[in-house]
Amino acid sequence: MASSTAETTLPADHPLRSGRTADSALLNQYRGSRDSSGAPAAPSRRPVWFMRQAGRSLPEYRRLREGTSMLDACLDPEMASEITMQPVRRHDVDAAIFFSDIVIPLRLAGVDVEIVPNVGPVLGSPVRSRSDVEALPELDDDAFAPIAEAVGRTVEQLGSTPLIGFAGAPFTLAAYMVEGRPSRDHLGPRTMMHAEPDTWHALASWAADVSGRFMRAQLEAGASAAQLFDSWAGSLGRTDYADHVHQHSAAAFDHVAGLGAPLVHFGTGTGEILDLMRSAGADVLGIDYRIELSEATRRLGPETPLQGNIDPALLDADPSVLEDHVRRVVEGGSGAAGHVLNLGHGVPPSADPEVLTRVVELIHSISPADPTAEDPSAES
Ligand code: 1CP
């Protein structure tokens, strides 16, 4: 059924088509819920979720994962589904993000890749030459079966709470493939795009294809939105992004365009390329903690819904410092057509889950009309 062209529509019982998630607070903000006067409409409930909300900060995750490797956990539909549900139950967040990893499509294609604890993705053989790229395996659509099964199980439990699917953007995925492991400056792929542009484009096209199809598999199986993570695109200059990367991220988004599911594009350190990231095919821009949301709106215009950008470092600060910061983020997002609260990058593994739960409560309690107003339920 799944194909790599974007002409099929979602099945009739899909949560977006059956209406189960269509009216959720998350999708309303992702779609930009302006009122008739053109001003952004005040949301009935401010939606919030956290990047990396599932995972190492949760004791129930650490217990369940014991003895199972990260990628095996991702490919066990029952386990992946349960891990996806854990933070929704615990924190009352407004969306689930599918528990998986950006390198899952590589593993499904047969590339030798592992997630090494406390390191991250490591490849058996890095992809550095034209012949390495040509030797990359084809990814069969049938390989997505465990993903579809896990997504199906998850959306059944989620009811009206939307599931967000995701994938790695071609640059971020290719960065791991060229370096063979996490790196700080991503010199390998940045050299390749200039020294061997044909090899770079072949590699980035392969990455765009597998990531685009990974997102599509999740959407077809029941996810209501998708996020493309270009976590490391901030290491690129604007010209490099425009000339060597943008078209590949656009190709990844092409796989999921026209399905009616909002598409989010997120990167870190990407303040200088937000407009290019939007024009790659995104409906919503995820903003990291380095720029103010009001500044992002100045750069993108008020019609672009935003997601972000609580600084993860402040999760460890004094509660009143954190609360002031969260209120400022809420206010900063008020000039955009829509705003979904999130962190400015992932939940740190050391984060106290109770602090995250309190942040969700605070966000849900802030008056939709006036983000600076005191929480009425906390008067004492
Ligand atoms: O043993 C473990 O628990 C491994 C830690 C871990 C987890 C929980 C990894 C290894 N991946 C994941 C899950 C994961 N990865 C999710 C789950 C859903 C959720 O948000 O709750 C998501 C969305 C990702 C996406 C991902 N993987 C990104 C993009 C998001 C981001 O944080 O920037 C990236 C860059 C990766 C690569 C990766 N996988 C794992 C690690 C530790 C890393 C980063 C390595 C590095 O620093 O370069």
Coordinates of C-alpha atoms and ligand atoms in Angstrom, one line a residue:
M1 CA 0.0 0.0 0.0
A2 CA 2.6 2.5 1.0
S3 CA 4.4 4.1 -1.9
S4 CA 7.1 6.8 -2.1
T5 CA 4.9 9.2 -4.1
A6 CA 2.7 11.5 -2.2
E7 CA -0.6 10.9 -3.9
T8 CA -2.3 8.4 -1.6
T9 CA -4.5 9.8 1.1
L10 CA -4.7 8.6 4.6
P11 CA -7.1 5.7 5.5
A12 CA -10.7 6.6 6.4
D13 CA -10.2 5.4 10.0
H14 CA -7.0 7.5 10.5
P15 CA -7.3 9.9 13.5
L16 CA -7.0 12.9 11.3
R17 CA -9.8 11.8 9.0
S18 CA -12.1 10.3 11.6
G19 CA -11.9 13.5 13.5
R20 CA -10.4 12.0 16.6
T21 CA -7.4 14.4 16.8
A22 CA -8.6 17.1 14.3
D23 CA -9.8 19.4 17.1
S24 CA -7.0 18.8 19.5
A25 CA -5.2 21.8 21.0
L26 CA -2.0 20.7 19.3
L27 CA -3.4 20.6 15.8
N28 CA -5.2 23.9 16.3
Q29 CA -2.0 25.6 17.1
Y30 CA 0.0 23.8 14.4
R31 CA -2.6 25.0 11.9
G32 CA -2.4 28.6 13.1
S33 CA -5.7 29.3 14.8
R34 CA -6.2 32.9 13.9
D35 CA -9.6 34.4 14.8
S36 CA -11.8 36.4 12.4
S37 CA -10.1 39.7 13.3
G38 CA -6.8 38.3 12.1
A39 CA -5.3 38.2 15.7
P40 CA -4.1 34.9 16.9
A41 CA -7.0 33.2 18.7
A42 CA -6.5 32.4 22.4
P43 CA -6.2 28.7 22.8
S44 CA -8.7 26.9 25.2
R45 CA -5.7 24.9 26.5
R46 CA -2.1 25.7 25.7
P47 CA -0.6 22.6 24.1
V48 CA 2.8 21.4 25.3
W49 CA 5.0 18.4 24.7
F50 CA 8.7 17.8 25.1
M51 CA 11.3 16.6 22.6
R52 CA 12.8 13.4 24.1
Q53 CA 9.9 13.2 26.6
A54 CA 10.2 9.4 26.4
G55 CA 13.4 8.0 27.5
R56 CA 16.1 8.2 30.1
S57 CA 14.7 10.8 32.4
L58 CA 11.9 8.4 33.3
P59 CA 12.5 5.6 35.8
E60 CA 9.7 3.5 34.2
Y61 CA 11.6 3.7 30.9
R62 CA 14.9 2.7 32.4
R63 CA 13.1 -0.3 34.0
L64 CA 11.4 -1.4 30.8
R65 CA 14.5 -1.0 28.6
E66 CA 16.7 -3.1 31.0
G67 CA 18.4 -5.8 28.9
T68 CA 17.1 -4.6 25.5
S69 CA 19.3 -2.6 23.2
M70 CA 17.9 0.8 22.1
L71 CA 17.3 -0.1 18.5
D72 CA 15.7 -3.5 19.4
A73 CA 13.4 -1.6 21.8
C74 CA 12.4 0.7 18.9
L75 CA 11.6 -2.3 16.7
D76 CA 9.6 -4.2 19.3
P77 CA 6.1 -2.8 18.7
E78 CA 4.7 -3.5 22.2
M79 CA 7.7 -1.9 23.9
A80 CA 8.0 1.1 21.5
S81 CA 4.3 1.7 22.1
E82 CA 4.5 1.4 25.8
I83 CA 7.5 3.8 26.0
T84 CA 5.7 6.3 23.8
M85 CA 2.7 6.2 26.2
Q86 CA 4.8 6.6 29.4
P87 CA 5.3 10.4 29.3
V88 CA 1.7 11.0 28.2
R89 CA 0.4 9.2 31.2
R90 CA 2.9 10.8 33.6
H91 CA 2.9 14.4 32.4
D92 CA -0.5 15.0 30.8
V93 CA 1.3 16.4 27.7
D94 CA -0.8 17.3 24.7
A95 CA 1.0 15.0 22.2
A96 CA 2.9 11.8 22.1
I97 CA 6.1 11.6 20.1
F98 CA 6.7 8.2 18.7
F99 CA 9.5 6.3 20.4
S100 CA 12.1 5.5 17.8
D101 CA 15.3 7.0 16.5
I102 CA 16.5 8.9 13.4
V103 CA 18.8 5.9 12.5
I104 CA 15.9 3.4 12.5
P105 CA 15.5 3.6 8.7
L106 CA 19.2 2.8 8.3
R107 CA 18.8 -0.3 10.5
L108 CA 15.7 -1.3 8.5
A109 CA 17.6 -0.9 5.3
G110 CA 20.3 -3.3 6.6
V111 CA 23.0 -0.7 7.4
D112 CA 25.2 -1.8 10.3
V113 CA 24.3 0.7 13.0
E114 CA 24.0 0.6 16.8
I115 CA 23.1 3.1 19.4
V116 CA 26.0 2.9 21.9
P117 CA 25.0 3.8 25.4
N118 CA 26.2 7.3 26.4
V119 CA 27.5 7.8 22.9
G120 CA 24.8 7.7 20.3
P121 CA 24.6 6.3 16.8
V122 CA 27.7 4.4 15.6
L123 CA 28.0 2.8 12.2
G124 CA 30.1 -0.3 11.5
S125 CA 31.6 1.4 8.4
P126 CA 31.2 5.1 7.8
V127 CA 30.0 6.2 4.3
R128 CA 32.8 8.4 2.9
S129 CA 33.3 7.7 -0.8
R130 CA 31.2 7.4 -4.0
S131 CA 31.4 3.6 -3.8
D132 CA 30.3 3.6 -0.2
V133 CA 27.2 5.6 -1.2
E134 CA 26.6 3.3 -4.2
A135 CA 26.8 0.3 -1.9
L136 CA 24.0 1.6 0.4
P137 CA 21.2 -0.9 0.5
E138 CA 17.6 -0.3 -0.8
L139 CA 15.0 0.1 1.8
D140 CA 12.0 -2.0 1.2
D141 CA 8.6 -0.6 2.3
D142 CA 7.8 -4.0 4.0
A143 CA 10.5 -3.3 6.5
F144 CA 8.3 -0.6 8.1
A145 CA 5.9 -3.3 9.4
P146 CA 7.1 -3.1 13.0
I147 CA 6.8 0.7 12.9
A148 CA 3.3 0.6 11.5
E149 CA 2.3 -1.9 14.2
A150 CA 3.8 0.1 17.0
V151 CA 2.1 3.3 15.7
G152 CA -1.3 1.5 15.4
R153 CA -1.1 0.1 18.9
T154 CA -0.2 3.6 20.2
V155 CA -2.9 5.6 18.5
E156 CA -5.5 3.1 19.8
Q157 CA -4.5 4.0 23.3
L158 CA -4.1 7.7 22.7
G159 CA -7.7 8.5 21.8
S160 CA -8.0 12.2 21.0
T161 CA -4.3 12.9 21.9
P162 CA -2.3 13.2 18.7
L163 CA 0.8 11.2 17.9
I164 CA 3.7 13.0 16.3
G165 CA 5.9 11.0 13.9
F166 CA 9.4 12.1 13.1
A167 CA 12.6 11.5 11.1
G168 CA 16.1 12.9 10.8
A169 CA 16.6 15.5 8.1
P170 CA 19.1 14.4 5.4
F171 CA 22.0 16.6 6.7
T172 CA 21.7 15.4 10.3
L173 CA 21.3 11.8 9.2
A174 CA 24.2 12.0 6.7
A175 CA 26.3 13.6 9.4
Y176 CA 26.2 10.4 11.4
M177 CA 26.7 8.3 8.3
V178 CA 29.9 10.2 7.1
E179 CA 31.4 10.6 10.6
G180 CA 30.3 7.1 11.6
R181 CA 29.4 8.5 15.1
P182 CA 28.4 11.7 16.9
S183 CA 30.7 14.6 16.3
R184 CA 30.8 18.2 17.3
D185 CA 31.5 20.1 14.2
H186 CA 30.3 17.7 11.5
L187 CA 33.5 18.4 9.4
G188 CA 33.1 15.2 7.4
P189 CA 29.8 16.0 5.7
R190 CA 30.7 19.7 5.4
T191 CA 34.0 18.8 3.6
M192 CA 32.2 16.3 1.4
M193 CA 29.6 18.7 0.1
H194 CA 32.4 20.9 -1.4
A195 CA 35.1 18.4 -2.2
E196 CA 32.9 15.7 -3.7
P197 CA 29.5 17.4 -4.4
D198 CA 28.2 14.5 -6.5
T199 CA 28.9 12.0 -3.7
W200 CA 27.3 14.4 -1.2
H201 CA 24.1 14.8 -3.3
A202 CA 23.9 11.0 -3.8
L203 CA 24.2 10.4 -0.1
A204 CA 21.8 13.2 0.9
S205 CA 19.3 11.9 -1.7
W206 CA 19.5 8.4 -0.2
A207 CA 19.0 9.9 3.3
A208 CA 16.0 12.1 2.2
D209 CA 14.4 9.0 0.6
V210 CA 14.6 6.8 3.7
S211 CA 13.7 9.6 6.2
G212 CA 10.8 10.8 4.0
R213 CA 9.4 7.2 3.8
F214 CA 9.9 6.7 7.5
M215 CA 7.8 9.7 8.3
R216 CA 5.2 8.6 5.8
A217 CA 5.0 5.2 7.3
Q218 CA 4.2 6.7 10.7
L219 CA 1.6 9.1 9.3
E220 CA -0.1 6.4 7.3
A221 CA -0.3 4.2 10.4
G222 CA -2.0 6.9 12.5
A223 CA 0.4 9.7 13.4
S224 CA -1.4 13.1 13.1
A225 CA 1.7 15.4 12.5
A226 CA 5.4 14.9 11.7
Q227 CA 8.6 16.6 12.7
L228 CA 11.8 16.6 10.7
F229 CA 14.8 16.9 13.0
D230 CA 17.7 18.8 11.5
S231 CA 19.4 18.9 14.9
W232 CA 22.9 19.7 13.5
A233 CA 22.0 22.1 10.6
G234 CA 23.2 25.0 12.8
S235 CA 26.8 23.9 11.9
L236 CA 26.1 25.0 8.3
G237 CA 26.5 28.5 6.9
R238 CA 23.4 29.9 5.1
T239 CA 24.9 29.4 1.7
D240 CA 25.9 25.8 2.3
Y241 CA 22.4 25.1 3.6
A242 CA 20.8 26.8 0.6
D243 CA 23.1 25.1 -2.0
H244 CA 23.7 21.7 -0.6
V245 CA 21.0 20.8 1.9
H246 CA 17.7 22.6 1.4
Q247 CA 16.7 20.6 -1.7
H248 CA 17.2 17.3 0.2
S249 CA 15.2 18.4 3.2
A250 CA 12.5 19.5 0.7
A251 CA 12.7 16.0 -0.9
A252 CA 12.1 14.4 2.5
F253 CA 9.1 16.6 3.1
D254 CA 7.7 15.8 -0.4
H255 CA 7.0 12.3 0.8
V256 CA 4.5 13.6 3.3
A257 CA 3.2 16.7 1.6
G258 CA -0.5 16.9 0.9
L259 CA -1.6 14.4 3.5
G260 CA -3.3 17.0 5.7
A261 CA -0.9 16.5 8.6
P262 CA 1.0 19.5 9.9
L263 CA 4.8 19.3 9.3
V264 CA 7.3 20.7 11.8
H265 CA 10.9 21.5 11.0
F266 CA 13.3 21.8 13.9
G267 CA 17.0 22.4 14.2
T268 CA 19.4 23.9 16.8
G269 CA 21.5 27.0 16.2
T270 CA 19.4 27.6 13.0
G271 CA 18.3 31.2 13.7
E272 CA 20.0 32.4 10.5
I273 CA 18.2 29.9 8.2
L274 CA 14.7 29.7 9.6
D275 CA 13.2 31.1 6.4
L276 CA 14.9 28.5 4.3
M277 CA 13.8 25.7 6.7
R278 CA 10.2 26.9 6.3
S279 CA 10.5 27.0 2.5
A280 CA 11.7 23.4 2.5
G281 CA 8.1 22.4 3.1
A282 CA 7.4 23.1 6.8
D283 CA 4.1 24.4 8.2
V284 CA 5.5 25.0 11.7
L285 CA 9.0 26.0 12.8
G286 CA 10.6 24.5 15.9
I287 CA 12.8 27.1 17.6
D288 CA 15.7 26.3 19.8
Y289 CA 16.5 28.1 23.0
R290 CA 19.0 30.5 21.4
I291 CA 16.6 33.0 20.0
E292 CA 13.4 34.6 21.4
L293 CA 10.2 33.5 19.9
S294 CA 9.3 37.2 19.2
E295 CA 12.5 37.4 17.2
A296 CA 11.6 34.2 15.3
T297 CA 8.3 35.8 14.4
R298 CA 10.0 39.0 13.3
R299 CA 12.2 36.8 10.9
L300 CA 9.4 34.5 9.7
G301 CA 6.3 36.7 9.8
P302 CA 3.3 36.2 12.1
E303 CA 1.6 33.6 9.9
T304 CA 4.2 30.9 10.8
P305 CA 3.2 28.9 13.8
L306 CA 6.1 28.2 16.2
Q307 CA 7.1 25.5 18.6
G308 CA 9.4 26.0 21.5
N309 CA 11.5 27.1 23.3
I310 CA 11.9 26.6 27.0
D311 CA 15.6 26.4 27.8
P312 CA 16.3 22.9 29.1
A313 CA 19.0 24.3 31.3
L314 CA 16.3 26.1 33.4
L315 CA 14.6 22.8 34.3
D316 CA 17.3 22.6 37.0
A317 CA 16.8 26.2 38.2
D318 CA 14.9 27.5 41.2
P319 CA 11.1 27.0 40.6
S320 CA 10.4 30.8 40.5
V321 CA 13.2 31.3 37.9
L322 CA 11.8 28.5 35.8
E323 CA 8.3 29.8 36.1
D324 CA 9.3 33.4 35.0
H325 CA 11.1 31.9 32.0
V326 CA 8.1 29.7 31.0
R327 CA 5.8 32.8 31.2
R328 CA 8.1 34.8 29.1
V329 CA 8.2 32.0 26.5
V330 CA 4.4 31.9 26.5
E331 CA 4.3 35.6 25.9
G332 CA 7.0 35.5 23.3
G333 CA 4.9 33.1 21.3
S334 CA 1.8 35.2 21.4
G335 CA 2.6 37.1 18.2
A336 CA 2.7 34.0 16.1
A337 CA -0.4 32.4 14.4
G338 CA 0.0 29.4 16.6
H339 CA 2.3 28.3 19.4
V340 CA 3.0 24.9 20.8
L341 CA 5.1 25.0 24.0
N342 CA 8.2 22.7 24.0
L343 CA 11.8 22.8 25.1
G344 CA 14.4 24.5 23.0
H345 CA 16.1 21.0 22.6
G346 CA 15.5 17.6 24.1
V347 CA 14.8 16.7 27.7
P348 CA 18.3 16.2 29.4
P349 CA 18.6 12.6 30.7
S350 CA 19.3 14.1 34.2
A351 CA 16.0 16.1 34.2
D352 CA 13.7 15.6 37.2
P353 CA 10.5 14.2 35.7
E354 CA 8.5 16.0 38.4
V355 CA 9.7 19.3 37.2
L356 CA 8.4 18.5 33.7
T357 CA 5.0 17.6 35.1
R358 CA 4.9 20.9 37.0
V359 CA 5.9 22.8 33.8
V360 CA 2.9 21.2 32.0
E361 CA 0.6 22.1 34.9
L362 CA 1.9 25.7 34.8
I363 CA 1.4 26.0 31.0
H364 CA -2.1 24.6 31.2
S365 CA -2.9 27.1 34.0
I366 CA -1.7 30.2 32.3
S367 CA -4.6 32.4 31.3
P368 CA -5.1 32.2 27.5
A369 CA -5.9 35.9 27.4
D370 CA -2.9 37.2 29.4
P371 CA 0.2 35.1 29.7
T372 CA 1.6 37.5 32.4
A373 CA -1.4 37.1 34.7
E374 CA -1.0 35.2 37.8
D375 CA -2.3 31.6 37.8
P376 CA -5.8 31.9 39.5
S377 CA -5.6 28.4 40.9
A378 CA -2.3 29.2 42.7
E379 CA -3.5 32.2 44.8
S380 CA -2.4 31.7 48.3
Ligands
1CP1 O1 19.7 4.1 25.7 C1 19.0 5.1 25.4 O2 18.1 5.4 26.1 C2 19.5 5.9 24.2 C3 19.1 7.3 24.2 C4 18.2 7.6 23.0 C5 16.9 7.8 23.0 C6 15.9 7.7 24.2 C7 18.7 7.7 21.7 C8 20.0 7.5 21.2 N1 17.6 8.0 20.9 C9 16.5 8.0 21.7 C10 15.1 8.3 21.2 C11 14.8 9.3 20.3 N2 15.7 9.8 19.4 C12 13.6 10.0 20.2 C13 12.4 9.5 20.9 C14 11.2 10.2 21.2 C15 11.2 11.3 22.2 O3 11.5 12.4 21.9 O4 10.8 11.0 23.4 C16 13.8 11.0 19.2 C17 12.8 12.0 18.7 C18 15.1 10.9 18.7 C19 15.6 11.7 17.6 C20 17.1 11.8 17.5 N3 18.1 10.9 17.6 C21 17.7 13.0 17.2 C22 17.0 14.3 16.9 C23 16.5 14.9 18.1 C24 17.6 15.6 19.0 O5 17.6 15.4 20.2 O6 18.3 16.5 18.4 C25 19.1 12.8 17.1 C26 20.2 13.8 16.8 C27 19.3 11.4 17.4 C28 20.6 10.7 17.4 C29 20.8 10.1 18.7 N4 20.2 8.9 19.1 C30 20.6 8.7 20.4 C31 21.4 9.7 20.9 C32 22.0 9.8 22.3 C33 21.6 10.6 19.8 C34 22.3 11.9 19.8 C35 23.8 11.7 19.7 C36 24.6 12.9 19.5 O7 24.8 13.7 20.5 O8 25.1 13.2 18.4

